Amino acid sequence: MNLVLTYCHKEWRAQRGLLIAYTVLVFACLCIGFLLVPEHWWLEDGRGALALSWFVAAGVIGVVAFVTPALVRSEYAAKDDQFVRRLPGALLPAFGGKVLFLLLATAALPLLGLLVGEVFLDATGQSWADMWGTRWSMVEEFEIFLRLPWTVSACAAALLLTSWVWAVGTWMPSGRMAIGGAALFTLSVGVVLFAVRRQCPGIEAGLPQAPWLVALVTSGLVVAGASWVRGRRGGGALRSAGVGMLSCGVLFAGPGIWLGERAHSYLRPDLDTIQVTSVLGITADHRFALAHGAASTDWHGVPLRVDLQTGRAEQLGDWTMMFSADFFGEGDWYWPGVGRRRWRTAGEDLAAQRMFDLQTGAFAALDYDAKAKLPRLTDDLRKDLRAERAATADLRAPGGQAVWTEGASVVFAETDGTTTTMPLPGSGANPRGACGHGVRLSNGRLFDLTHRKLLDLRGKWYGFAVRGLWVLRTNLKGGAWQQLDVATNATVELPELAGCGLRGLFDDEHLLCVRRPQDGDPRSELLLYRPADRSLVSLATVPDDTCEAVLAERWRWGSLLPRDPAGRIWLHGRDSARGCVVIAPDRSVQRREVPLPRDVVNNLITWTGTNRALVMLGWRIVEMDLQTDAQTVLFPKEKP
Amino acid sequence: MNTVLNVSGLHVGFRRKQVLRGLDLSLHDGAVTVLLGQNGSGKSTLLRVLLGVLRPRAGEVRIFGKDPLRAHREVLQRIGYVPDVPDCYPWMTSQDLFAFLRPQYPTWNAALCAELCERLDVPARTKVKAMSRGQGMKLMLTAALAPEPDLLLLDEPFAGLDPLVKEEVLLGIVEALKEGERTVLCATHELDIAARIADRVAVLQDGVIAQHGSLAEVLGQEEPVQVPSGLHRVLAQAAKREVAAV
């Protein structure tokens, strides 16, 4: 320990002249500089803290740019660094002394900067209290937080690399160009990491940062120690570089292997223990699902074709592979994921398009017009796609007439077996959702399926259509209802619907409404409203607010309210734990105390039978019995 | 008689240049050996290998029976070294240097150090970078002798010194030799120095020890030796003997 202190003291003696000159000069310059800035610079919020941070940064620069490279350079005298190398067993104590000196300097110089900065700001009547900010959080708690300037992050990053500046400095001839060498070394390592991250974006998610940062600093010290103590024994900078590189290889081998394994797991996850992150669609027989899965839920998922019957999956491509439903031109937005078997897919090269058949698992090449950004469909393919849409679409005109979209057009299935295609007028007019016997377009306008015309309304309106009669209001969450007759363009007020919320089209004639009997009354009344005669029928009153939302399969945006295979409509409140309400086909209403499982409410994939549903439960696809709560895990069968 | 230093088959090179090519050398306890050789012959290189500063490509080095690279501390604590130019930190004064070296040598003799400083007139508060060449050499000699080393290595200690200073340094060495049983290896190209202090002379030529013996043997003369005017005559003589031996 005596020798370590001796060398630490030697280090201070060797560097004190330069450090004193640097600190005096740079702090003086900073003080003069900040004295000269205009008054209005100080008036902006956060400037005091920024100015203070520059004083601290000056201290950090002193550590990184002066102290650290000098740890190596100060050994060089008339005959290179022979002196310390020929002293008995001096390299290890010298290293210890240098580590001690570096630690002391790392603490002292930034703190000195902080002290000088604070004194300067106080002396000039400025404040750095703007470093602290206050706010109210989401949970209505008062929080005080730090508003640290960007220089703080830069300082932290520089300090983390200090030990590597030292290590690389021992590899450089005469200890010069340590910072440049370290930057080059860091860049080399960074290129590798960047390449990995480019292939696996977000791979670092879920990693604890603190241990890695500690490892970064300590590994630099280890390499510096090996380079100096072992490398300088009988050799110079070249030998130090060799020993240092070898140490890096040994140190990086473990993390490198781990990273490689992690990257492999990212790109080729184990399909037996994969975590399902999303389900895009499912075949009509409920056997095959198109899903995304990853080894970690923090990562991009790779596409999978899952056989729900056997519980096995096959990976279809890497995470860049996209699946979409738009075959019919730009703006084609069609998404019923149940019963769809054909998907358009492409990777990063959009010109290489393919069609994927979920039922068979086969890919077929798809001709793509890059200029028009459209796939070129053959007649047979177009016919098949149209038939699929006709079978799976949930849009309905009155009388149960099937309607679907193709690109920016609406297609009606006529009773004589023909179809009528109507392009939606206006630019950007792509269907985005159903609202009863109507469609909401991407430009906010409404299209009536009964009269097959665009509503001439200004501004945004919300509501539903029933056989050409639109029940609308301008405010999504409240306000008075109006009824618009598309045929006559006449509008009437609907005071009978005051306080009502509309849930959707109950059948071809009625809208399902919910309202509170009185203000402050916790109960909810279920009503059916018939726009044709403006009649309002009460179905039931439930004791709480368990009628706020409708349970629906994912991707459903049909004209009518979604029903289970038994024809029932399920309603639940914001807090699904309080039970639910079920409306039977005969309009009887049952209040069920047993709550719907949260995963059913949020992640219902499809109904597989009366009281049975496929659900995304966490990261698994599960079949759930809503009566018994029994669960059957379909995929993946093993836990990660 | 113990062997203090034993070098066998030493090969040292820098990049493509081979400096020492299978050098063999042995020093016995208490012997003063002068290593003669031209500039660039490898004298300093050999000394640096003995100090553990250079790593040989091949060969074995044993000092006090140990490898100076593997048992660096144990070996170097018993060695005093005087370089051809002061290699310590230029910002140090002599007091700084002695305070720095004292903890590193268990056998450091502060009284001897003070005595040598007085005898050699080493300035106390002058920084090394401000010292003259002679002052610097005296400082290095003092620092080398203060730990009372068992082996003293001198690398061209008289190069560039004026005659007066050279004499002072030489006297300092001679006094030190008188005061203790000390093995000395002195690298120089000055024959008169060899004549005054050497028990044995080793001639370094073409990367090997071409001749090793008393000065008279090396010069091929009877005692008392008449020292020739130039080293080249010695080297030529050594080369002749080598050819004759072959």
PDB file of N, CA and C in Angstrom, chain A residues 307-390:
ATOM      1  N   ASP A 307     -50.605 -24.247 -35.583  1.00  0.00           N
ATOM      2  CA  ASP A 307     -51.634 -25.283 -35.683  1.00  0.00           C
ATOM      3  C   ASP A 307     -52.214 -25.463 -34.274  1.00  0.00           C
ATOM      4  N   LEU A 308     -53.401 -24.935 -34.079  1.00  0.00           N
ATOM      5  CA  LEU A 308     -53.976 -24.953 -32.734  1.00  0.00           C
ATOM      6  C   LEU A 308     -54.418 -26.353 -32.327  1.00  0.00           C
ATOM      7  N   GLN A 309     -54.507 -27.230 -33.309  1.00  0.00           N
ATOM      8  CA  GLN A 309     -54.940 -28.594 -32.986  1.00  0.00           C
ATOM      9  C   GLN A 309     -53.768 -29.393 -32.399  1.00  0.00           C
ATOM     10  N   THR A 310     -52.605 -29.231 -32.995  1.00  0.00           N
ATOM     11  CA  THR A 310     -51.435 -29.995 -32.524  1.00  0.00           C
ATOM     12  C   THR A 310     -50.584 -29.191 -31.549  1.00  0.00           C
ATOM     13  N   GLY A 311     -50.783 -27.891 -31.517  1.00  0.00           N
ATOM     14  CA  GLY A 311     -49.957 -27.052 -30.642  1.00  0.00           C
ATOM     15  C   GLY A 311     -48.567 -26.799 -31.192  1.00  0.00           C
ATOM     16  N   ARG A 312     -48.379 -27.019 -32.473  1.00  0.00           N
ATOM     17  CA  ARG A 312     -47.063 -26.789 -33.070  1.00  0.00           C
ATOM     18  C   ARG A 312     -47.141 -25.573 -34.000  1.00  0.00           C
ATOM     19  N   ALA A 313     -45.987 -24.991 -34.224  1.00  0.00           N
ATOM     20  CA  ALA A 313     -45.954 -23.789 -35.053  1.00  0.00           C
ATOM     21  C   ALA A 313     -44.796 -23.861 -36.008  1.00  0.00           C
ATOM     22  N   GLU A 314     -44.887 -23.126 -37.089  1.00  0.00           N
ATOM     23  CA  GLU A 314     -43.746 -22.964 -37.979  1.00  0.00           C
ATOM     24  C   GLU A 314     -43.504 -21.468 -38.165  1.00  0.00           C
ATOM     25  N   GLN A 315     -42.204 -21.132 -38.213  1.00  0.00           N
ATOM     26  CA  GLN A 315     -41.845 -19.733 -38.399  1.00  0.00           C
ATOM     27  C   GLN A 315     -41.903 -19.429 -39.896  1.00  0.00           C
ATOM     28  N   LEU A 316     -42.563 -18.327 -40.235  1.00  0.00           N
ATOM     29  CA  LEU A 316     -42.766 -18.017 -41.659  1.00  0.00           C
ATOM     30  C   LEU A 316     -41.689 -17.087 -42.211  1.00  0.00           C
ATOM     31  N   GLY A 317     -41.020 -16.373 -41.361  1.00  0.00           N
ATOM     32  CA  GLY A 317     -40.010 -15.439 -41.840  1.00  0.00           C
ATOM     33  C   GLY A 317     -39.405 -14.706 -40.663  1.00  0.00           C
ATOM     34  N   ASP A 318     -38.698 -13.609 -40.944  1.00  0.00           N
ATOM     35  CA  ASP A 318     -38.112 -12.859 -39.847  1.00  0.00           C
ATOM     36  C   ASP A 318     -39.044 -11.709 -39.456  1.00  0.00           C
ATOM     37  N   TRP A 319     -38.591 -10.912 -38.504  1.00  0.00           N
ATOM     38  CA  TRP A 319     -39.474  -9.900 -37.930  1.00  0.00           C
ATOM     39  C   TRP A 319     -39.844  -8.799 -38.919  1.00  0.00           C
ATOM     40  N   THR A 320     -39.094  -8.696 -40.019  1.00  0.00           N
ATOM     41  CA  THR A 320     -39.417  -7.642 -40.989  1.00  0.00           C
ATOM     42  C   THR A 320     -40.586  -8.033 -41.898  1.00  0.00           C
ATOM     43  N   MET A 321     -40.990  -9.284 -41.782  1.00  0.00           N
ATOM     44  CA  MET A 321     -42.036  -9.754 -42.688  1.00  0.00           C
ATOM     45  C   MET A 321     -43.379  -9.166 -42.270  1.00  0.00           C
ATOM     46  N   MET A 322     -44.036  -8.532 -43.229  1.00  0.00           N
ATOM     47  CA  MET A 322     -45.312  -7.871 -42.924  1.00  0.00           C
ATOM     48  C   MET A 322     -46.444  -8.658 -43.558  1.00  0.00           C
ATOM     49  N   PHE A 323     -47.559  -8.650 -42.875  1.00  0.00           N
ATOM     50  CA  PHE A 323     -48.757  -9.294 -43.421  1.00  0.00           C
ATOM     51  C   PHE A 323     -49.853  -8.249 -43.485  1.00  0.00           C
ATOM     52  N   SER A 324     -50.539  -8.228 -44.593  1.00  0.00           N
ATOM     53  CA  SER A 324     -51.615  -7.253 -44.692  1.00  0.00           C
ATOM     54  C   SER A 324     -52.759  -7.842 -45.500  1.00  0.00           C
ATOM     55  N   ALA A 325     -53.863  -7.103 -45.452  1.00  0.00           N
ATOM     56  CA  ALA A 325     -55.068  -7.584 -46.119  1.00  0.00           C
ATOM     57  C   ALA A 325     -55.357  -6.819 -47.394  1.00  0.00           C
ATOM     58  N   ASP A 326     -54.552  -5.810 -47.687  1.00  0.00           N
ATOM     59  CA  ASP A 326     -54.918  -4.907 -48.774  1.00  0.00           C
ATOM     60  C   ASP A 326     -54.443  -5.454 -50.115  1.00  0.00           C
ATOM     61  N   PHE A 327     -55.382  -6.050 -50.838  1.00  0.00           N
ATOM     62  CA  PHE A 327     -55.102  -6.554 -52.173  1.00  0.00           C
ATOM     63  C   PHE A 327     -55.641  -5.650 -53.262  1.00  0.00           C
ATOM     64  N   PHE A 328     -56.598  -4.810 -52.862  1.00  0.00           N
ATOM     65  CA  PHE A 328     -57.363  -4.135 -53.903  1.00  0.00           C
ATOM     66  C   PHE A 328     -56.979  -2.682 -54.074  1.00  0.00           C
ATOM     67  N   GLY A 329     -55.768  -2.364 -53.823  1.00  0.00           N
ATOM     68  CA  GLY A 329     -55.363  -1.004 -54.150  1.00  0.00           C
ATOM     69  C   GLY A 329     -55.060  -0.195 -52.933  1.00  0.00           C
ATOM     70  N   GLU A 330     -54.504   0.964 -53.201  1.00  0.00           N
ATOM     71  CA  GLU A 330     -54.086   1.830 -52.093  1.00  0.00           C
ATOM     72  C   GLU A 330     -55.294   2.234 -51.272  1.00  0.00           C
ATOM     73  N   GLY A 331     -55.128   2.134 -49.962  1.00  0.00           N
ATOM     74  CA  GLY A 331     -56.238   2.503 -49.101  1.00  0.00           C
ATOM     75  C   GLY A 331     -57.145   1.342 -48.793  1.00  0.00           C
ATOM     76  N   ASP A 332     -56.882   0.189 -49.371  1.00  0.00           N
ATOM     77  CA  ASP A 332     -57.703  -0.972 -49.085  1.00  0.00           C
ATOM     78  C   ASP A 332     -57.494  -1.358 -47.630  1.00  0.00           C
ATOM     79  N   TRP A 333     -58.542  -1.247 -46.867  1.00  0.00           N
ATOM     80  CA  TRP A 333     -58.398  -1.504 -45.437  1.00  0.00           C
ATOM     81  C   TRP A 333     -59.479  -2.470 -45.036  1.00  0.00           C
ATOM     82  N   TYR A 334     -59.090  -3.693 -44.916  1.00  0.00           N
ATOM     83  CA  TYR A 334     -60.086  -4.717 -44.676  1.00  0.00           C
ATOM     84  C   TYR A 334     -59.489  -5.686 -43.696  1.00  0.00           C
ATOM     85  N   TRP A 335     -60.133  -5.912 -42.612  1.00  0.00           N
ATOM     86  CA  TRP A 335     -59.408  -6.641 -41.594  1.00  0.00           C
ATOM     87  C   TRP A 335     -60.127  -7.775 -40.872  1.00  0.00           C
ATOM     88  N   PRO A 336     -61.307  -8.211 -41.211  1.00  0.00           N
ATOM     89  CA  PRO A 336     -61.852  -9.310 -40.396  1.00  0.00           C
ATOM     90  C   PRO A 336     -60.861 -10.465 -40.396  1.00  0.00           C
ATOM     91  N   GLY A 337     -60.326 -10.736 -39.223  1.00  0.00           N
ATOM     92  CA  GLY A 337     -59.247 -11.711 -39.168  1.00  0.00           C
ATOM     93  C   GLY A 337     -59.749 -13.128 -38.999  1.00  0.00           C
ATOM     94  N   VAL A 338     -61.054 -13.292 -38.794  1.00  0.00           N
ATOM     95  CA  VAL A 338     -61.569 -14.638 -38.611  1.00  0.00           C
ATOM     96  C   VAL A 338     -62.086 -15.129 -39.941  1.00  0.00           C
ATOM     97  N   GLY A 339     -61.584 -16.251 -40.365  1.00  0.00           N
ATOM     98  CA  GLY A 339     -62.060 -16.832 -41.612  1.00  0.00           C
ATOM     99  C   GLY A 339     -61.248 -16.404 -42.813  1.00  0.00           C
ATOM    100  N   ARG A 340     -60.282 -15.514 -42.611  1.00  0.00           N
ATOM    101  CA  ARG A 340     -59.467 -15.115 -43.757  1.00  0.00           C
ATOM    102  C   ARG A 340     -58.331 -16.077 -43.917  1.00  0.00           C
ATOM    103  N   ARG A 341     -58.100 -16.521 -45.134  1.00  0.00           N
ATOM    104  CA  ARG A 341     -56.990 -17.434 -45.328  1.00  0.00           C
ATOM    105  C   ARG A 341     -55.900 -16.808 -46.183  1.00  0.00           C
ATOM    106  N   ARG A 342     -56.195 -15.789 -46.966  1.00  0.00           N
ATOM    107  CA  ARG A 342     -55.195 -15.234 -47.875  1.00  0.00           C
ATOM    108  C   ARG A 342     -54.657 -13.919 -47.326  1.00  0.00           C
ATOM    109  N   TRP A 343     -53.343 -13.854 -47.303  1.00  0.00           N
ATOM    110  CA  TRP A 343     -52.668 -12.678 -46.788  1.00  0.00           C
ATOM    111  C   TRP A 343     -51.592 -12.246 -47.776  1.00  0.00           C
ATOM    112  N   ARG A 344     -51.425 -10.919 -47.862  1.00  0.00           N
ATOM    113  CA  ARG A 344     -50.328 -10.396 -48.683  1.00  0.00           C
ATOM    114  C   ARG A 344     -49.136 -10.173 -47.758  1.00  0.00           C
ATOM    115  N   THR A 345     -47.979 -10.600 -48.217  1.00  0.00           N
ATOM    116  CA  THR A 345     -46.819 -10.478 -47.346  1.00  0.00           C
ATOM    117  C   THR A 345     -45.618  -9.978 -48.116  1.00  0.00           C
ATOM    118  N   ALA A 346     -44.794  -9.238 -47.413  1.00  0.00           N
ATOM    119  CA  ALA A 346     -43.550  -8.733 -47.996  1.00  0.00           C
ATOM    120  C   ALA A 346     -42.565  -8.533 -46.868  1.00  0.00           C
ATOM    121  N   GLY A 347     -41.276  -8.541 -47.254  1.00  0.00           N
ATOM    122  CA  GLY A 347     -40.238  -8.240 -46.274  1.00  0.00           C
ATOM    123  C   GLY A 347     -39.791  -6.809 -46.450  1.00  0.00           C
ATOM    124  N   GLU A 348     -38.500  -6.552 -46.197  1.00  0.00           N
ATOM    125  CA  GLU A 348     -37.994  -5.187 -46.353  1.00  0.00           C
ATOM    126  C   GLU A 348     -38.020  -4.772 -47.820  1.00  0.00           C
ATOM    127  N   ASP A 349     -37.886  -5.714 -48.716  1.00  0.00           N
ATOM    128  CA  ASP A 349     -37.973  -5.417 -50.141  1.00  0.00           C
ATOM    129  C   ASP A 349     -39.436  -5.517 -50.552  1.00  0.00           C
ATOM    130  N   LEU A 350     -40.050  -4.357 -50.682  1.00  0.00           N
ATOM    131  CA  LEU A 350     -41.484  -4.370 -50.964  1.00  0.00           C
ATOM    132  C   LEU A 350     -41.803  -4.915 -52.337  1.00  0.00           C
ATOM    133  N   ALA A 351     -40.817  -4.921 -53.210  1.00  0.00           N
ATOM    134  CA  ALA A 351     -41.086  -5.415 -54.561  1.00  0.00           C
ATOM    135  C   ALA A 351     -41.250  -6.926 -54.576  1.00  0.00           C
ATOM    136  N   ALA A 352     -40.725  -7.589 -53.576  1.00  0.00           N
ATOM    137  CA  ALA A 352     -40.827  -9.053 -53.533  1.00  0.00           C
ATOM    138  C   ALA A 352     -42.049  -9.429 -52.715  1.00  0.00           C
ATOM    139  N   GLN A 353     -43.192  -9.439 -53.356  1.00  0.00           N
ATOM    140  CA  GLN A 353     -44.437  -9.705 -52.638  1.00  0.00           C
ATOM    141  C   GLN A 353     -44.855 -11.143 -52.865  1.00  0.00           C
ATOM    142  N   ARG A 354     -45.548 -11.663 -51.847  1.00  0.00           N
ATOM    143  CA  ARG A 354     -46.054 -13.021 -51.984  1.00  0.00           C
ATOM    144  C   ARG A 354     -47.438 -13.088 -51.374  1.00  0.00           C
ATOM    145  N   MET A 355     -48.152 -14.112 -51.749  1.00  0.00           N
ATOM    146  CA  MET A 355     -49.424 -14.353 -51.124  1.00  0.00           C
ATOM    147  C   MET A 355     -49.292 -15.584 -50.261  1.00  0.00           C
ATOM    148  N   PHE A 356     -49.802 -15.468 -49.047  1.00  0.00           N
ATOM    149  CA  PHE A 356     -49.697 -16.566 -48.099  1.00  0.00           C
ATOM    150  C   PHE A 356     -51.085 -17.128 -47.844  1.00  0.00           C
ATOM    151  N   ASP A 357     -51.197 -18.437 -47.928  1.00  0.00           N
ATOM    152  CA  ASP A 357     -52.455 -19.116 -47.656  1.00  0.00           C
ATOM    153  C   ASP A 357     -52.355 -19.717 -46.253  1.00  0.00           C
ATOM    154  N   LEU A 358     -53.108 -19.178 -45.352  1.00  0.00           N
ATOM    155  CA  LEU A 358     -53.002 -19.620 -43.961  1.00  0.00           C
ATOM    156  C   LEU A 358     -53.503 -21.052 -43.788  1.00  0.00           C
ATOM    157  N   GLN A 359     -54.457 -21.427 -44.606  1.00  0.00           N
ATOM    158  CA  GLN A 359     -55.018 -22.772 -44.460  1.00  0.00           C
ATOM    159  C   GLN A 359     -53.988 -23.841 -44.836  1.00  0.00           C
ATOM    160  N   THR A 360     -53.306 -23.617 -45.964  1.00  0.00           N
ATOM    161  CA  THR A 360     -52.343 -24.617 -46.441  1.00  0.00           C
ATOM    162  C   THR A 360     -50.919 -24.321 -46.004  1.00  0.00           C
ATOM    163  N   GLY A 361     -50.651 -23.090 -45.615  1.00  0.00           N
ATOM    164  CA  GLY A 361     -49.284 -22.712 -45.244  1.00  0.00           C
ATOM    165  C   GLY A 361     -48.391 -22.461 -46.429  1.00  0.00           C
ATOM    166  N   ALA A 362     -48.984 -22.314 -47.617  1.00  0.00           N
ATOM    167  CA  ALA A 362     -48.174 -22.175 -48.832  1.00  0.00           C
ATOM    168  C   ALA A 362     -48.015 -20.714 -49.203  1.00  0.00           C
ATOM    169  N   PHE A 363     -46.868 -20.434 -49.801  1.00  0.00           N
ATOM    170  CA  PHE A 363     -46.607 -19.106 -50.353  1.00  0.00           C
ATOM    171  C   PHE A 363     -46.712 -19.191 -51.865  1.00  0.00           C
ATOM    172  N   ALA A 364     -47.191 -18.096 -52.461  1.00  0.00           N
ATOM    173  CA  ALA A 364     -47.214 -18.010 -53.914  1.00  0.00           C
ATOM    174  C   ALA A 364     -46.721 -16.628 -54.291  1.00  0.00           C
ATOM    175  N   ALA A 365     -45.963 -16.583 -55.371  1.00  0.00           N
ATOM    176  CA  ALA A 365     -45.437 -15.280 -55.791  1.00  0.00           C
ATOM    177  C   ALA A 365     -46.591 -14.390 -56.208  1.00  0.00           C
ATOM    178  N   LEU A 366     -46.421 -13.106 -55.952  1.00  0.00           N
ATOM    179  CA  LEU A 366     -47.457 -12.127 -56.278  1.00  0.00           C
ATOM    180  C   LEU A 366     -46.794 -11.036 -57.085  1.00  0.00           C
ATOM    181  N   ASP A 367     -47.335 -10.781 -58.242  1.00  0.00           N
ATOM    182  CA  ASP A 367     -46.766  -9.744 -59.083  1.00  0.00           C
ATOM    183  C   ASP A 367     -47.097  -8.389 -58.466  1.00  0.00           C
ATOM    184  N   TYR A 368     -46.130  -7.507 -58.418  1.00  0.00           N
ATOM    185  CA  TYR A 368     -46.317  -6.230 -57.722  1.00  0.00           C
ATOM    186  C   TYR A 368     -45.955  -5.091 -58.639  1.00  0.00           C
ATOM    187  N   ASP A 369     -46.850  -4.129 -58.729  1.00  0.00           N
ATOM    188  CA  ASP A 369     -46.591  -2.929 -59.512  1.00  0.00           C
ATOM    189  C   ASP A 369     -46.052  -1.872 -58.545  1.00  0.00           C
ATOM    190  N   ALA A 370     -44.739  -1.685 -58.576  1.00  0.00           N
ATOM    191  CA  ALA A 370     -44.122  -0.789 -57.596  1.00  0.00           C
ATOM    192  C   ALA A 370     -44.537   0.654 -57.823  1.00  0.00           C
ATOM    193  N   LYS A 371     -44.799   0.985 -59.081  1.00  0.00           N
ATOM    194  CA  LYS A 371     -45.166   2.378 -59.374  1.00  0.00           C
ATOM    195  C   LYS A 371     -46.543   2.696 -58.814  1.00  0.00           C
ATOM    196  N   ALA A 372     -47.469   1.805 -59.058  1.00  0.00           N
ATOM    197  CA  ALA A 372     -48.822   2.025 -58.565  1.00  0.00           C
ATOM    198  C   ALA A 372     -48.999   1.562 -57.134  1.00  0.00           C
ATOM    199  N   LYS A 373     -47.978   0.870 -56.624  1.00  0.00           N
ATOM    200  CA  LYS A 373     -48.015   0.292 -55.274  1.00  0.00           C
ATOM    201  C   LYS A 373     -49.199  -0.632 -55.107  1.00  0.00           C
ATOM    202  N   LEU A 374     -49.436  -1.444 -56.107  1.00  0.00           N
ATOM    203  CA  LEU A 374     -50.554  -2.373 -56.084  1.00  0.00           C
ATOM    204  C   LEU A 374     -50.072  -3.747 -56.503  1.00  0.00           C
ATOM    205  N   PRO A 375     -50.621  -4.791 -55.907  1.00  0.00           N
ATOM    206  CA  PRO A 375     -50.343  -6.108 -56.476  1.00  0.00           C
ATOM    207  C   PRO A 375     -51.155  -6.279 -57.753  1.00  0.00           C
ATOM    208  N   ARG A 376     -50.554  -6.974 -58.684  1.00  0.00           N
ATOM    209  CA  ARG A 376     -51.296  -7.276 -59.919  1.00  0.00           C
ATOM    210  C   ARG A 376     -52.003  -8.610 -59.711  1.00  0.00           C
ATOM    211  N   LEU A 377     -53.323  -8.563 -59.646  1.00  0.00           N
ATOM    212  CA  LEU A 377     -54.096  -9.772 -59.357  1.00  0.00           C
ATOM    213  C   LEU A 377     -54.530 -10.428 -60.657  1.00  0.00           C
ATOM    214  N   THR A 378     -54.412 -11.748 -60.668  1.00  0.00           N
ATOM    215  CA  THR A 378     -54.986 -12.474 -61.793  1.00  0.00           C
ATOM    216  C   THR A 378     -56.498 -12.525 -61.603  1.00  0.00           C
ATOM    217  N   ASP A 379     -57.193 -12.883 -62.661  1.00  0.00           N
ATOM    218  CA  ASP A 379     -58.663 -12.924 -62.577  1.00  0.00           C
ATOM    219  C   ASP A 379     -59.113 -13.954 -61.558  1.00  0.00           C
ATOM    220  N   ASP A 380     -58.433 -15.096 -61.564  1.00  0.00           N
ATOM    221  CA  ASP A 380     -58.841 -16.142 -60.617  1.00  0.00           C
ATOM    222  C   ASP A 380     -58.600 -15.700 -59.175  1.00  0.00           C
ATOM    223  N   LEU A 381     -57.473 -15.071 -58.980  1.00  0.00           N
ATOM    224  CA  LEU A 381     -57.143 -14.636 -57.626  1.00  0.00           C
ATOM    225  C   LEU A 381     -58.116 -13.559 -57.174  1.00  0.00           C
ATOM    226  N   ARG A 382     -58.412 -12.647 -58.082  1.00  0.00           N
ATOM    227  CA  ARG A 382     -59.360 -11.583 -57.739  1.00  0.00           C
ATOM    228  C   ARG A 382     -60.714 -12.190 -57.372  1.00  0.00           C
ATOM    229  N   LYS A 383     -61.094 -13.205 -58.112  1.00  0.00           N
ATOM    230  CA  LYS A 383     -62.385 -13.858 -57.853  1.00  0.00           C
ATOM    231  C   LYS A 383     -62.372 -14.524 -56.480  1.00  0.00           C
ATOM    232  N   ASP A 384     -61.259 -15.214 -56.183  1.00  0.00           N
ATOM    233  CA  ASP A 384     -61.163 -15.898 -54.885  1.00  0.00           C
ATOM    234  C   ASP A 384     -61.179 -14.895 -53.740  1.00  0.00           C
ATOM    235  N   LEU A 385     -60.452 -13.802 -53.910  1.00  0.00           N
ATOM    236  CA  LEU A 385     -60.377 -12.804 -52.848  1.00  0.00           C
ATOM    237  C   LEU A 385     -61.731 -12.167 -52.614  1.00  0.00           C
ATOM    238  N   ARG A 386     -62.415 -11.892 -53.703  1.00  0.00           N
ATOM    239  CA  ARG A 386     -63.742 -11.284 -53.577  1.00  0.00           C
ATOM    240  C   ARG A 386     -64.688 -12.231 -52.854  1.00  0.00           C
ATOM    241  N   ALA A 387     -64.595 -13.491 -53.212  1.00  0.00           N
ATOM    242  CA  ALA A 387     -65.480 -14.484 -52.569  1.00  0.00           C
ATOM    243  C   ALA A 387     -65.165 -14.561 -51.076  1.00  0.00           C
ATOM    244  N   GLU A 388     -63.875 -14.464 -50.731  1.00  0.00           N
ATOM    245  CA  GLU A 388     -63.492 -14.524 -49.319  1.00  0.00           C
ATOM    246  C   GLU A 388     -64.030 -13.317 -48.573  1.00  0.00           C
ATOM    247  N   ARG A 389     -63.949 -12.172 -49.218  1.00  0.00           N
ATOM    248  CA  ARG A 389     -64.455 -10.979 -48.549  1.00  0.00           C
ATOM    249  C   ARG A 389     -65.962 -11.045 -48.394  1.00  0.00           C
ATOM    250  N   ALA A 390     -66.595 -11.534 -49.423  1.00  0.00           N
ATOM    251  CA  ALA A 390     -68.058 -11.630 -49.354  1.00  0.00           C
ATOM    252  C   ALA A 390     -68.468 -12.534 -48.196  1.00  0.00           C
TER     253      ALA A 390
END
